[in-house]
Coordinates of C-alpha atoms in Angstrom, one line a residue:
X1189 CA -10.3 5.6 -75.9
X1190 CA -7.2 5.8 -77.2
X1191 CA -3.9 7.0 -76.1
X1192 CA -2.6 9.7 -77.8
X1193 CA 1.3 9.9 -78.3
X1194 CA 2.7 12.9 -77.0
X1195 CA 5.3 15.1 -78.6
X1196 CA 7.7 17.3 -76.8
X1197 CA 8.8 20.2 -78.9
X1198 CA 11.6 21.0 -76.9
X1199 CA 15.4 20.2 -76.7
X1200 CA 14.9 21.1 -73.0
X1201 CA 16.9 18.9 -70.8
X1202 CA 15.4 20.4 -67.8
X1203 CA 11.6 20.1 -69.6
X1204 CA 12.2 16.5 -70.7
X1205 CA 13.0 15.7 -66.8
X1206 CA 10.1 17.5 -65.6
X1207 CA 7.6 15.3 -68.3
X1208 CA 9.8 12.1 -67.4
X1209 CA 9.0 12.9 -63.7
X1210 CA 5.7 13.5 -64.4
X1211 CA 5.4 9.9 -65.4
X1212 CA 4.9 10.2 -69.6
X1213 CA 5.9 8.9 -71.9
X1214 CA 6.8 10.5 -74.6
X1215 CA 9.0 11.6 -77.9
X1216 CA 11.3 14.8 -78.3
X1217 CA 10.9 16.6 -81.3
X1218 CA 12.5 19.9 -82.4
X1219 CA 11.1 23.1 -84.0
X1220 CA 14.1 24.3 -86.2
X1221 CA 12.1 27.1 -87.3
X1222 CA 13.0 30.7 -86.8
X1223 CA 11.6 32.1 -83.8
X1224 CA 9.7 35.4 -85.1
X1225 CA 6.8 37.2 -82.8
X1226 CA 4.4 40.2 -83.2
X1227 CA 3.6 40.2 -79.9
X1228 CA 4.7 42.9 -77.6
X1229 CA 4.1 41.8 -73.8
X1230 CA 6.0 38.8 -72.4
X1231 CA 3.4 36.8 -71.4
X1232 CA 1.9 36.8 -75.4
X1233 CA 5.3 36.5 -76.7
X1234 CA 6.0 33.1 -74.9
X1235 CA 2.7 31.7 -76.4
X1236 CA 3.3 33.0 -79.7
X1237 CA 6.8 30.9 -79.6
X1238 CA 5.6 28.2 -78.1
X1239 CA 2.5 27.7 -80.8
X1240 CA 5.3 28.0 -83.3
X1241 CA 7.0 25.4 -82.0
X1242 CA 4.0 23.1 -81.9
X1243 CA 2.4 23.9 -84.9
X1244 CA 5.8 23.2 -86.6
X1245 CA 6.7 19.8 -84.9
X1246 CA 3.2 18.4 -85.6
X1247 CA 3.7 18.9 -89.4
X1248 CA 6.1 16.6 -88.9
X1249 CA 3.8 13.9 -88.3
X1250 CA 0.8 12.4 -88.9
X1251 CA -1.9 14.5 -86.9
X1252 CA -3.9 11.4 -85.3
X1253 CA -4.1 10.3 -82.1
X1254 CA -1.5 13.0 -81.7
X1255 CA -0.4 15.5 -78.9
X1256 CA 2.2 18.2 -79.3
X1257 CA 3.4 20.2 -76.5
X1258 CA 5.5 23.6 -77.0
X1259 CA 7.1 25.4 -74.4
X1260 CA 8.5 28.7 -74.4
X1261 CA 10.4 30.6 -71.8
X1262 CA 11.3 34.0 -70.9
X1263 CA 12.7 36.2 -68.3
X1264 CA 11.4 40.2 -68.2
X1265 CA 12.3 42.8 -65.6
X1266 CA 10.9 45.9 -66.1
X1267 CA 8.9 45.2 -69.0
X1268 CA 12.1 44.4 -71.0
X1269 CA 12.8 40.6 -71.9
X1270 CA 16.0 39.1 -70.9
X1271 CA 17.4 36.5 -73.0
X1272 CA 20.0 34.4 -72.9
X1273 CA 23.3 36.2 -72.5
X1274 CA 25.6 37.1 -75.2
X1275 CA 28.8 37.2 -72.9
X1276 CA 30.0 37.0 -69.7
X1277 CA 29.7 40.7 -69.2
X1278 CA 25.9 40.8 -70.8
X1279 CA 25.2 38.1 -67.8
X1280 CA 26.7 40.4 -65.5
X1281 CA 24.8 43.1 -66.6
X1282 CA 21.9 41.1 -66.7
X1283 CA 21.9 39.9 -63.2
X1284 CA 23.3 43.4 -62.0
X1285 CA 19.9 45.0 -62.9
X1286 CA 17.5 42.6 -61.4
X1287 CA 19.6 41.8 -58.4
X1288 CA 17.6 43.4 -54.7
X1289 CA 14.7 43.6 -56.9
X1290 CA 11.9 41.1 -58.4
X1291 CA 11.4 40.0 -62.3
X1292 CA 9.1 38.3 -64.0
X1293 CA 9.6 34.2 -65.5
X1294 CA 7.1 33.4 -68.2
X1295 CA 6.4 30.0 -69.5
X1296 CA 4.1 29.6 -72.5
X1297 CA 2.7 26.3 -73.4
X1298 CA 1.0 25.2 -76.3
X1299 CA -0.9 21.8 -76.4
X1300 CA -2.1 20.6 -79.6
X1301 CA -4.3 17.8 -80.0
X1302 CA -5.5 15.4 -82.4
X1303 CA -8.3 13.0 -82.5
X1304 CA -8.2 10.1 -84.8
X1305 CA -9.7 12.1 -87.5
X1306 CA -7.1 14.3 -87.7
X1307 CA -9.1 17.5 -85.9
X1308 CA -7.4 20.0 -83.9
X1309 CA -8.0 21.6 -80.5
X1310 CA -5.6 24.5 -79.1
X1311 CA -4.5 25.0 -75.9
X1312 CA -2.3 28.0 -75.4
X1313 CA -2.0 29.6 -72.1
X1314 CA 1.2 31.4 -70.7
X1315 CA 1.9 31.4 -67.0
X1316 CA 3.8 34.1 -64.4
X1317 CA 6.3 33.5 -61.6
X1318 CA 7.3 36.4 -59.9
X1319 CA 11.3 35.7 -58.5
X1320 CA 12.6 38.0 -55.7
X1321 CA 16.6 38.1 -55.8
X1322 CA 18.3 39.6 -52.7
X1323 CA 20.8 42.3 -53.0
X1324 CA 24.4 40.7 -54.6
X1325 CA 27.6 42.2 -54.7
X1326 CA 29.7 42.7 -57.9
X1327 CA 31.8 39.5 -56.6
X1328 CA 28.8 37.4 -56.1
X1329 CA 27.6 37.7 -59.3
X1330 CA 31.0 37.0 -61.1
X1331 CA 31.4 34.2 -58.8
X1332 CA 28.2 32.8 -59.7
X1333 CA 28.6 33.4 -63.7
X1334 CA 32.1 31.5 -63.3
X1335 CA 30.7 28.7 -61.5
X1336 CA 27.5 28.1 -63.9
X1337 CA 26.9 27.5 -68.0
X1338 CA 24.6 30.7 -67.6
X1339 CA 24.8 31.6 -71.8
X1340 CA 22.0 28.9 -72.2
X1341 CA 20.3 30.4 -69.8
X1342 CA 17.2 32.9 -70.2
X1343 CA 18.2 35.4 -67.4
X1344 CA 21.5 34.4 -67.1
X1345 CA 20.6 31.8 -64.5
X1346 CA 19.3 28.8 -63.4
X1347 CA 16.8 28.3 -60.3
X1348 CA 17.8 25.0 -59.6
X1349 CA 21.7 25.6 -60.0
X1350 CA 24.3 27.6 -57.3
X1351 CA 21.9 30.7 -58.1
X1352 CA 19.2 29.5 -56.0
X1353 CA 21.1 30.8 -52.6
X1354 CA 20.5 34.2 -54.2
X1355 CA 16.7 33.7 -54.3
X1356 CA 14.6 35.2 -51.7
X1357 CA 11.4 33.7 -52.5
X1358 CA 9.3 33.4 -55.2
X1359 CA 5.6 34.2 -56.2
X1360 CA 3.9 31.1 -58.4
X1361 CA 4.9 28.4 -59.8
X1362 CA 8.3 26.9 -59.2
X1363 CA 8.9 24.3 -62.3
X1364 CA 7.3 27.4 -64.4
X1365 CA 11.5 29.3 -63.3
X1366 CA 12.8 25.7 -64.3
X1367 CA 10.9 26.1 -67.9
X1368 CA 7.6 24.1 -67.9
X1369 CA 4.7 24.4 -65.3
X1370 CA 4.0 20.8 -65.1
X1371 CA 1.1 20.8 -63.4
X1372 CA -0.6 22.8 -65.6
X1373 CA 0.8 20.4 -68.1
X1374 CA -0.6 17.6 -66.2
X1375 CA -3.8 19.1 -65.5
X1376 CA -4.6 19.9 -69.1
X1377 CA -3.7 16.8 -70.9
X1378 CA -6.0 15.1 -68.1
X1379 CA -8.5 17.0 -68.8
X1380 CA -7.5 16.5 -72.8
X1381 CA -7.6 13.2 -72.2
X1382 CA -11.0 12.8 -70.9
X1383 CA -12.6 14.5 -73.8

């Protein structure tokens, strides 16, 4: 069999680590395109993104012998999806709400793959984390948003930054918080693999 080269639609640092730990090897290609959903729930809105991405990056290339992964996260609490913040005072806002309460991470993946005749199979799943944040005061969260890049960050935060002393405990998977549930990556293209 083959080995298929794998694609990583994502300008990711902390997604690139997670494949490079992982043990692939791999190139990193970018969907420019404009992110635009139907979808109304979280957990289809991260795997309509991510199937953007990946449907994008693999016209980009010649679709044999081909994998192309897109990733997609958000942050919800309440229903509502947080993005990244606008300001300092949006991340304040942001955090303020959640904070002594639990929200929701979802990660969609997409994995496309391509035999040597070019033909497609879609993977597309989306996966939950449920993060518990303990109660913060006012001056722990501005100490935290001055101490952290938190505008490229969905939620306003980082799990694996200064804002992890705030985290009670989570529910699921922790790389899924960091932005790609590896081994559900890992698991797939195995299984992908041995087609």
């Amino acid at each position: 069999m083959t080995k298929k080269k794998i694609i990583l639609a994502s300008a990711s640092p902390r997604r690139k680590e997670l494949m490079m730990q992982a043990g692939y090897e791999f190139e990193i290609q970018v969907s420019h395109k404009e992110e635009v959903y139907t979808s109304t729930e979280p957990s289809e809105i991260v795997k309509e993104l991510a199937l953007l991405k990946a449907k994008d990056v693999a016209q980009m290339n010649e679709k044999s012998n081909l994998i192309v992964i897109g990733a997609d996260t958000v942050v919800a609490y309440d229903g509502l999806i947080l993005g990244k913040p606008e300001s300092e005072e949006d991340a304040f806002r942001m955090i303020q709400n959640f904070q002594g309460d639990k929200h929701q991470v979802y990660t969609g993946v997409a994995i496309l793959s391509y035999d040597s005749d070019g033909n497609e199979t879609v993977v597309n799943h989306a996966v939950k984390t449920d993060v518990y944040v303990n109660a913060m005061s006012d001056e722990e969260i501005w100490k935290y948003i001055y101490s952290d890049n938190v505008k490229d960050k969905a939620g306003s935060y980082g799990i694996q930054s200064g804002f992890a002393i705030h985290i009670e405990k989570i529910e699921g998977d922790y790389f899924n918080v960091v932005g790609l549930p590896i081994s559900y990556v890992y698991n797939e293209l195995k299984r992908i693999e041995g087609e």
